[in-house]
mmCIF file of C-alpha atoms and ligand atoms in Angstrom:
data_model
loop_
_atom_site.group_PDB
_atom_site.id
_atom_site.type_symbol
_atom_site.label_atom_id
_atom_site.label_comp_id
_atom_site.label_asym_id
_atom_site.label_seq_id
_atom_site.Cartn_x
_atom_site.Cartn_y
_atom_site.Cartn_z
ATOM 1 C CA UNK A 198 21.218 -2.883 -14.960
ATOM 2 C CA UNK A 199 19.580 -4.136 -18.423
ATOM 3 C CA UNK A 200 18.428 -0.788 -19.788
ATOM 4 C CA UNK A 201 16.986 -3.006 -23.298
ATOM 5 C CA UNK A 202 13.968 -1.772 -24.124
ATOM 6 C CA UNK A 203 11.305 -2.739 -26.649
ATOM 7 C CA UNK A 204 10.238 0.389 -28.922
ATOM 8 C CA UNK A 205 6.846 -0.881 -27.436
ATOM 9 C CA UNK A 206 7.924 -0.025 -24.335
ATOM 10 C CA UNK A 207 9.963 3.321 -25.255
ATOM 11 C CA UNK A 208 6.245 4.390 -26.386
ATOM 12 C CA UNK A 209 4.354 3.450 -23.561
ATOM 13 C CA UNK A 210 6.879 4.776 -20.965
ATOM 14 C CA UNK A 211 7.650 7.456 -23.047
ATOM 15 C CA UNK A 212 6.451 10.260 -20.659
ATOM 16 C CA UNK A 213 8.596 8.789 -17.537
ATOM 17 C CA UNK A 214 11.433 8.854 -19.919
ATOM 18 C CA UNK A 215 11.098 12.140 -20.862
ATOM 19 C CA UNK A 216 11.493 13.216 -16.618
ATOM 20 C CA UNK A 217 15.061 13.805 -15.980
ATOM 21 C CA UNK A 218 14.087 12.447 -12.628
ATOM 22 C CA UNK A 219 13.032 8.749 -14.393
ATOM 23 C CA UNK A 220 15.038 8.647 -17.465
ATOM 24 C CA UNK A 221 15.269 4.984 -19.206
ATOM 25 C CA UNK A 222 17.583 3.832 -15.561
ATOM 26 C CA UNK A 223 14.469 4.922 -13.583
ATOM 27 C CA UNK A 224 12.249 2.838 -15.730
ATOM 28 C CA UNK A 225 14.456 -0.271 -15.641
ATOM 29 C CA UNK A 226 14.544 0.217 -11.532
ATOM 30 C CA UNK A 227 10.749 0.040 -12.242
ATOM 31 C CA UNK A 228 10.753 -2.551 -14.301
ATOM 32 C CA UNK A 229 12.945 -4.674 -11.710
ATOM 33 C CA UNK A 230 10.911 -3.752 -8.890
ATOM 34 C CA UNK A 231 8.574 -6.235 -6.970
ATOM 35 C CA UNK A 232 5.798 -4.266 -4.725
ATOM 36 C CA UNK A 233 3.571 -6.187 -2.769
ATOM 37 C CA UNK A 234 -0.275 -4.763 -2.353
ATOM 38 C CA UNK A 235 -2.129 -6.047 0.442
ATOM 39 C CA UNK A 236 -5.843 -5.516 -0.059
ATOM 40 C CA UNK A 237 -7.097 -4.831 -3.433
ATOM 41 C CA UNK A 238 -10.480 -2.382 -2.107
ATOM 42 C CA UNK A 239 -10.514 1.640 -2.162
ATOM 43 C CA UNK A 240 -6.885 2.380 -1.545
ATOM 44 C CA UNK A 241 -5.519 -1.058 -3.718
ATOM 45 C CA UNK A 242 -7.398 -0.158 -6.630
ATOM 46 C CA UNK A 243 -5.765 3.260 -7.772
ATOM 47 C CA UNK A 244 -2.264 1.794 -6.169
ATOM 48 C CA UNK A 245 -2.263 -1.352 -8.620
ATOM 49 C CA UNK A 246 -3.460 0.595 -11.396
ATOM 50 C CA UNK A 247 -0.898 3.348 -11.295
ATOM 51 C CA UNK A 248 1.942 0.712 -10.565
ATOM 52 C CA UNK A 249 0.936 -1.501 -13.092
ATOM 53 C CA UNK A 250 0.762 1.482 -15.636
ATOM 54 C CA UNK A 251 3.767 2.582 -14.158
ATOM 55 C CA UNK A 252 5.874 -0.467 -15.781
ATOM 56 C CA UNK A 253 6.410 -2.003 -11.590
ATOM 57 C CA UNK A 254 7.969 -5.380 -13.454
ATOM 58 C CA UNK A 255 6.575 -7.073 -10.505
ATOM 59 C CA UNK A 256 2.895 -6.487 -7.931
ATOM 60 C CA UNK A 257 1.707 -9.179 -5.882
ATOM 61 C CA UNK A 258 -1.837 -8.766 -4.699
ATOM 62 C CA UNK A 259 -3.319 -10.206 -1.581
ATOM 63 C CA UNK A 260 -6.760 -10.119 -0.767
ATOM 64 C CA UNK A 261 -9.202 -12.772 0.475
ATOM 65 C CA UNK A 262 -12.547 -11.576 -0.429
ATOM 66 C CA UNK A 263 -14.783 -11.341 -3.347
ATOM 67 C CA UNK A 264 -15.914 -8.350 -5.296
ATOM 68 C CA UNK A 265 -19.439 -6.871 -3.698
ATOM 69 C CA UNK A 266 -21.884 -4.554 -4.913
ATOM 70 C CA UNK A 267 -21.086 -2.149 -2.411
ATOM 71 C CA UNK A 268 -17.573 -1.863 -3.199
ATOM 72 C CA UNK A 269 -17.969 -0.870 -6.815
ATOM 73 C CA UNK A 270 -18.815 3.058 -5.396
ATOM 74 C CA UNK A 271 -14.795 3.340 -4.917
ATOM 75 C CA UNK A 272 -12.901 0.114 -5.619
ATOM 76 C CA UNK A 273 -12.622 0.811 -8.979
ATOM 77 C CA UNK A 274 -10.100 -1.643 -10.188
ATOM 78 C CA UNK A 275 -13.539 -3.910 -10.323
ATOM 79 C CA UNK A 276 -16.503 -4.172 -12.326
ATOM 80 C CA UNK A 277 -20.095 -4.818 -12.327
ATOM 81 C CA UNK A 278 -18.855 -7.892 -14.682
ATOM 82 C CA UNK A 279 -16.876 -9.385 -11.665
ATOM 83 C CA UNK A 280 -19.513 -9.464 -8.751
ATOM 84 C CA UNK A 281 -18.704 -12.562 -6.673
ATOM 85 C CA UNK A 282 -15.184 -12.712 -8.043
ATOM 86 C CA UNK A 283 -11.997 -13.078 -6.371
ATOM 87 C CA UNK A 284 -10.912 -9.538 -5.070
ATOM 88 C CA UNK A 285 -7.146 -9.863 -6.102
ATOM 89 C CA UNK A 286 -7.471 -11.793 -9.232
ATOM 90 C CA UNK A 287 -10.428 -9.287 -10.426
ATOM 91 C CA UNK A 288 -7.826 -6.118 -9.619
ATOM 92 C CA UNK A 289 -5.187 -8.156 -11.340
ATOM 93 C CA UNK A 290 -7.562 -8.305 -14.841
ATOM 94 C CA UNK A 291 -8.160 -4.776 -14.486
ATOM 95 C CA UNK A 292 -4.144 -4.170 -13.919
ATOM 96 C CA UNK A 293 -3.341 -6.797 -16.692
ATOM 97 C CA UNK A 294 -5.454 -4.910 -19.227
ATOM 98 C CA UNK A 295 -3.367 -1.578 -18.951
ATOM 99 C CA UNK A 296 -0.474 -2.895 -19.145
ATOM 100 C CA UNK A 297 0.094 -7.299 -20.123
ATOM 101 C CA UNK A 298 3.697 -6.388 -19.855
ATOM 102 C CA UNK A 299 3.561 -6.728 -16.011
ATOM 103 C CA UNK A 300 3.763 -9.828 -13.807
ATOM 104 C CA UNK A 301 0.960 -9.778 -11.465
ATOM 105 C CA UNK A 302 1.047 -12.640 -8.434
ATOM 106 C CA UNK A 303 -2.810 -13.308 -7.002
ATOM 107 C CA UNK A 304 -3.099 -14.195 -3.772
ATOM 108 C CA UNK A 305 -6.535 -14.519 -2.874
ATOM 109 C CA UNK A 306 -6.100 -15.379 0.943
ATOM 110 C CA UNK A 307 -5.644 -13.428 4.204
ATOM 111 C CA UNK A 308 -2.322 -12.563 5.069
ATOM 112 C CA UNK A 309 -2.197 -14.342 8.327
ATOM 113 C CA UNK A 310 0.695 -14.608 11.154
ATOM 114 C CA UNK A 311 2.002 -17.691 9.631
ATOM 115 C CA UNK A 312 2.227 -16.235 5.735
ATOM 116 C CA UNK A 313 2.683 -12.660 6.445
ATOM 117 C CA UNK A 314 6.544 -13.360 5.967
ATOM 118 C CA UNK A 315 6.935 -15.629 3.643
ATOM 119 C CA UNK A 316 4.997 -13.622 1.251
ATOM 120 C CA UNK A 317 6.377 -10.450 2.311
ATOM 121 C CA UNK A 318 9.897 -11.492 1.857
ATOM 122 C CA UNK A 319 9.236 -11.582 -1.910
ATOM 123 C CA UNK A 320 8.638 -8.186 -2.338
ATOM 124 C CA UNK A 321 10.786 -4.580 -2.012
ATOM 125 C CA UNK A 322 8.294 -2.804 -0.872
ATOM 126 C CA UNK A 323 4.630 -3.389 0.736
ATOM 127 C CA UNK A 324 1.682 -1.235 0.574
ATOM 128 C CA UNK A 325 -1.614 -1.659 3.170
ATOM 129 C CA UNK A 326 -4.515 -0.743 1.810
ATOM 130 C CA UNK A 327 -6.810 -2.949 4.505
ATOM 131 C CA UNK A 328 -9.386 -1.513 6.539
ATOM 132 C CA UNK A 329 -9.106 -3.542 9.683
ATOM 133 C CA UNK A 330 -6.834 -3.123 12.960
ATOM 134 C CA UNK A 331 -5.462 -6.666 12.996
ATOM 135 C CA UNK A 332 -4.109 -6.708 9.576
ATOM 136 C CA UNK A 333 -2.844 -3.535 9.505
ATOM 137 C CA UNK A 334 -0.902 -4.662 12.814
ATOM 138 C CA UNK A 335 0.407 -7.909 11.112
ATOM 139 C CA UNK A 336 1.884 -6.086 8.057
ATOM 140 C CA UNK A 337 3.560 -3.233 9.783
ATOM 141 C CA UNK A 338 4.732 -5.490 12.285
ATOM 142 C CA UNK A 339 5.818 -8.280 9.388
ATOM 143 C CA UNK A 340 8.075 -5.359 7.338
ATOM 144 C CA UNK A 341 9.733 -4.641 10.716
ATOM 145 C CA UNK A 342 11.118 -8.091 11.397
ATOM 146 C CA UNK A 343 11.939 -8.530 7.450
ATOM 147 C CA UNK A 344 13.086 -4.974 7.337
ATOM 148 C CA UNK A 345 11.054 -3.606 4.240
ATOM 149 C CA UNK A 346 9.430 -0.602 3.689
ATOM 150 C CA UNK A 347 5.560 0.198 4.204
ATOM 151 C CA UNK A 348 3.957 2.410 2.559
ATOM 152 C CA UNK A 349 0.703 2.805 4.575
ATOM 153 C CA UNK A 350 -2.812 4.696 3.942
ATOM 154 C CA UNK A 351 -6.014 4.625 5.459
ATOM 155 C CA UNK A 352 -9.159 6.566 5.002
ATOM 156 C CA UNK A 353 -12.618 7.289 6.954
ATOM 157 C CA UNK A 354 -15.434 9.458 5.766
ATOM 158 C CA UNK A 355 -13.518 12.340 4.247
ATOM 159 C CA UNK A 356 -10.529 12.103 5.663
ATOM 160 C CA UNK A 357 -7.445 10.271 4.542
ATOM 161 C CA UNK A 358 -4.023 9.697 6.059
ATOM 162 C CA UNK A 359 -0.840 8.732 4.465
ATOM 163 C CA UNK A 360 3.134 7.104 5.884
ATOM 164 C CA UNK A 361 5.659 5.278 4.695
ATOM 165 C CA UNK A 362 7.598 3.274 7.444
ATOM 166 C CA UNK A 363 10.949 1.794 7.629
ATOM 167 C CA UNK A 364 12.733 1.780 10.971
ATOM 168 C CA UNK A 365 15.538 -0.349 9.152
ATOM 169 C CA UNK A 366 16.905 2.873 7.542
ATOM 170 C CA UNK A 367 16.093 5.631 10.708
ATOM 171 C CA UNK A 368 12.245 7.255 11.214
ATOM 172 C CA UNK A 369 9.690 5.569 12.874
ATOM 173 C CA UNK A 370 7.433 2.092 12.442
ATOM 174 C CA UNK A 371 3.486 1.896 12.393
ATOM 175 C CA UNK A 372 3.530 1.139 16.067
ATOM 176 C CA UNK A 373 5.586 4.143 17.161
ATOM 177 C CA UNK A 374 2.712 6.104 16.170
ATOM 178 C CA UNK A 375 0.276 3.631 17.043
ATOM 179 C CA UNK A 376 1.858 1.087 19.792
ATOM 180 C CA UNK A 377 -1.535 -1.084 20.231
ATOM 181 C CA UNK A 378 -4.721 -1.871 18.048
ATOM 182 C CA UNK A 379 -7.770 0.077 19.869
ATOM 183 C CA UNK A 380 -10.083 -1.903 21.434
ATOM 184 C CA UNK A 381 -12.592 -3.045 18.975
ATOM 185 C CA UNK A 382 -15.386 -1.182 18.317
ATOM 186 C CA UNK A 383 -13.613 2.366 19.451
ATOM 187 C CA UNK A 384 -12.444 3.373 15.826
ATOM 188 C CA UNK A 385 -15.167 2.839 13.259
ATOM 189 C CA UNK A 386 -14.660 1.079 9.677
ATOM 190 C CA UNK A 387 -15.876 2.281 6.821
ATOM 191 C CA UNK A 388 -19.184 -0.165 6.585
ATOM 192 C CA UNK A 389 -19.903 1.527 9.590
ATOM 193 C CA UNK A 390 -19.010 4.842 8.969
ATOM 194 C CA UNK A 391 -18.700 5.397 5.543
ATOM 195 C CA UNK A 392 -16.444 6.510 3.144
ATOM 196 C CA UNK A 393 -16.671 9.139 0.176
ATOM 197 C CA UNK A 394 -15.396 6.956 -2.525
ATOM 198 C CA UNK A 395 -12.922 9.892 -4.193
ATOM 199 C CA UNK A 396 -11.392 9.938 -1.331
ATOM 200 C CA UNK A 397 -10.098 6.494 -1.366
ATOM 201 C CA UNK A 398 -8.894 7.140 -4.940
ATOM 202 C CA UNK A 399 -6.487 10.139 -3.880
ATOM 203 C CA UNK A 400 -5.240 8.625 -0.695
ATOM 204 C CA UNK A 401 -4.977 5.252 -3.230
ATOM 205 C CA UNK A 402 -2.762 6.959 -5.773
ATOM 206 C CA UNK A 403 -0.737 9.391 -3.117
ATOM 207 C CA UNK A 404 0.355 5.840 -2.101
ATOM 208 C CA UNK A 405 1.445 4.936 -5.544
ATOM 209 C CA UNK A 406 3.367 7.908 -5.974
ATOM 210 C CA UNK A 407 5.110 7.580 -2.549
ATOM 211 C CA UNK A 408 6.224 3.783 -3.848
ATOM 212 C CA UNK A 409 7.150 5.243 -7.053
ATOM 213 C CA UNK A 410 9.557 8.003 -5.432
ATOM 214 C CA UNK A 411 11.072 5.034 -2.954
ATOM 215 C CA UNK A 412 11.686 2.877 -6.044
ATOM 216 C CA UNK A 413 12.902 5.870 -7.849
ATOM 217 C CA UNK A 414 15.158 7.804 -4.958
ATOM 218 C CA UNK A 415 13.532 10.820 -5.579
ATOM 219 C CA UNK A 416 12.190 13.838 -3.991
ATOM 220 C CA UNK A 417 11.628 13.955 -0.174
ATOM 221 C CA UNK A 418 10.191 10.614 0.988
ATOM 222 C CA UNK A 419 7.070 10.193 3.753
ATOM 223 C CA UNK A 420 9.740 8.205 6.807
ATOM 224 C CA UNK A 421 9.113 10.467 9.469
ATOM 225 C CA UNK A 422 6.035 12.414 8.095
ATOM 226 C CA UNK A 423 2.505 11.903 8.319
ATOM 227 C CA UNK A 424 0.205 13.461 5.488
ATOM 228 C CA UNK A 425 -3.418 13.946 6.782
ATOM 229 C CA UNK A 426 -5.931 14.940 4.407
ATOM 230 C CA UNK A 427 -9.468 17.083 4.905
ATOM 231 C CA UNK A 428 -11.406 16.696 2.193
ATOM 232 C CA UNK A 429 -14.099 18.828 3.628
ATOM 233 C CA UNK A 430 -12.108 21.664 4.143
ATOM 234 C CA UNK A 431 -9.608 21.039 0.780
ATOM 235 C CA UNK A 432 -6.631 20.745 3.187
ATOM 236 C CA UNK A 433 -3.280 19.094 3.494
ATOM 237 C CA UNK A 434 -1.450 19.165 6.828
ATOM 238 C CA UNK A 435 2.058 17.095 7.334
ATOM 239 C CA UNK A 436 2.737 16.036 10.781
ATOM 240 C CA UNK A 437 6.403 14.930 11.642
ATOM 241 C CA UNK A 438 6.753 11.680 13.103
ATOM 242 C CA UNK A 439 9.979 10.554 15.457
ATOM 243 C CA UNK A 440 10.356 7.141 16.446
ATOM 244 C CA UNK A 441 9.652 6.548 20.011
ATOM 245 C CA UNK A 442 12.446 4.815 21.896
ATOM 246 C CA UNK A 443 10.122 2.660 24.145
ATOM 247 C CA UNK A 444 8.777 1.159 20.820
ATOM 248 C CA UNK A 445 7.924 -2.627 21.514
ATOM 249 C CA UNK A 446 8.613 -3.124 17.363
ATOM 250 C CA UNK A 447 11.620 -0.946 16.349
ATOM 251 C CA UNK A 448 12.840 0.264 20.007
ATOM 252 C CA UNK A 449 16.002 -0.503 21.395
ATOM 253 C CA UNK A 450 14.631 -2.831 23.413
ATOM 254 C CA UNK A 451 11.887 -4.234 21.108
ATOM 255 C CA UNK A 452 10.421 -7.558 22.496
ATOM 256 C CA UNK A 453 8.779 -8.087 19.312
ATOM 257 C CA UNK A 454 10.662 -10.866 18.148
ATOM 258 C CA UNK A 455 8.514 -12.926 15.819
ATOM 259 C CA UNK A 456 4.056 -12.628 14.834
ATOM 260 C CA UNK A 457 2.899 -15.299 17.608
ATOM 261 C CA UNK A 458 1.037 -12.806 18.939
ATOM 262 C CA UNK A 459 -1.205 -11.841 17.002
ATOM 263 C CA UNK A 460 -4.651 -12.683 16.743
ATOM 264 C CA UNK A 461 -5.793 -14.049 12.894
ATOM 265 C CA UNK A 462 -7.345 -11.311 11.298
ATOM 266 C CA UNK A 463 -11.363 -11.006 11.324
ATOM 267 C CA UNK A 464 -13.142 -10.803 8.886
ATOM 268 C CA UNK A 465 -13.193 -7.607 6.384
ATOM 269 C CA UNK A 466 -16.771 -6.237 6.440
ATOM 270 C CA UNK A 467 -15.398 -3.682 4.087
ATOM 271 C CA UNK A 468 -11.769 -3.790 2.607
ATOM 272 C CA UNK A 469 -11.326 0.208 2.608
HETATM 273 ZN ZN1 ZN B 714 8.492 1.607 16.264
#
């Protein structure tokens, strides 16, 4: 591991070096990481700021839509300046200009079944930070088959929810918990049912931390655990998660063998 660092960079990482727990070897892991950040709304905007600040050498962002009034009360990695602008490349301006020393790759499309792995297999780690069923299913199905971990969040009204998957290395996938996408309509989203916009910003950078700590091998990762968050009643709960054994994704007998199946994503009417 290259542990040469620019006295540039022994400043600006200065307060990661200092934790016993980072150290200069847990900043080059950083440094030499690749995360991949799919959707760049309420959840992707904290994530790619704190990774990006965080030295992550390498964040690909994939998001299809354009910035929108609306989104500015809690997708704060945009501006008023970038209405109408791509959603990835405007998070990646707002990531660049913390920290130029990061590579940031846009990718302002839909992940769909036929580029979910291709793009995925790029990356160490993937984060979803989408807001609709389809998606959601196509990534955590995607890091099964290429065996990555997911570090998942979602959030509705004033609650927030938080995972990281990977069936590869024991604990359960995103279907074990949830083995089908409801049918639509059941669940709402948050154009429909709103969202306080803070809460997006802690569930957002929990995520962050969670990919730092993987990246790092530190502390007591979320395999196995799910973190659900009141923010009504200023409560944290922690749910243990086992992988179920009938699984159709990460089961013995998974017959999920490749993403024909799935349906193209519709469109985001709000992306978290
Ligand atoms: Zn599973």
């Amino acid at each position: 591991m290259n542990l040469d660092f620019s006295d540039t960079d022994i400043e600006r990482y200065s307060r990661h070096i200092l934790l016993a727990e980072v150290g200069g070897i847990g900043q080059a892991k950083l440094r030499d990481a690749r995360v991949l950040v799919v959707g760049a709304g309420g959840l992707g905007s904290p994530l790619i700021l704190y990774l990006a600040a965080a030295g992550v050498g390498t964040i690909g962002i994939v998001d299809g839509d354009t910035v929108d009034l609306s989104n500015l009360q809690r997708q704060i990695a945009h501006s008023a300046a970038r209405l109408g602008a791509g959603k990835a490349a405007s998070a990646a301006e707002a990531a660049r200009a913390i920290n130029p020393g990061v590579r940031l790759n846009v990718v302002a499309k839909r992940l769909t079944p036929e580029n979910a792995l291709d793009l995925i297999g790029g990356y160490d780690i993937v984060c979803d930070g989408t807001d609709n069923f389809a998606t959601r299913f196509l990534v955590a199905d995607a890091c099964v088959l290429a065996r990555k971990p997911l570090v998942s969040a979602a959030v509705l009204r004033f609650e927030g929810q938080l995972s990281t998957f990977k069936p590869h290395a024991g604990g359960p996938c995103y279907r074990c918990l949830y083995p089908e996408p409801p049918p639509d309509g059941l669940v709402p989203t948050c154009s429909e049912a709103g969202v306080l916009g803070a809460v997006t910003g802690v569930m957002g950078t929990l995520q962050a931390t969670e990919v730092l700590k993987e990246i790092l091998g530190i502390g007591e990762g979320m395999a196995g655990r799910l973190l659900v968050w009141d923010a009504l009643a200023a409560k944290f709960r922690t749910i243990r998660l086992n992988p179920d054994p009938a699984c159709r994704a990460c089961g013995p007998a998974a017959t999920l063998r490749d993403l024909s199946g799935h349906a193209p994503a519709p469109a985001m009417a709000c992306a978290v």
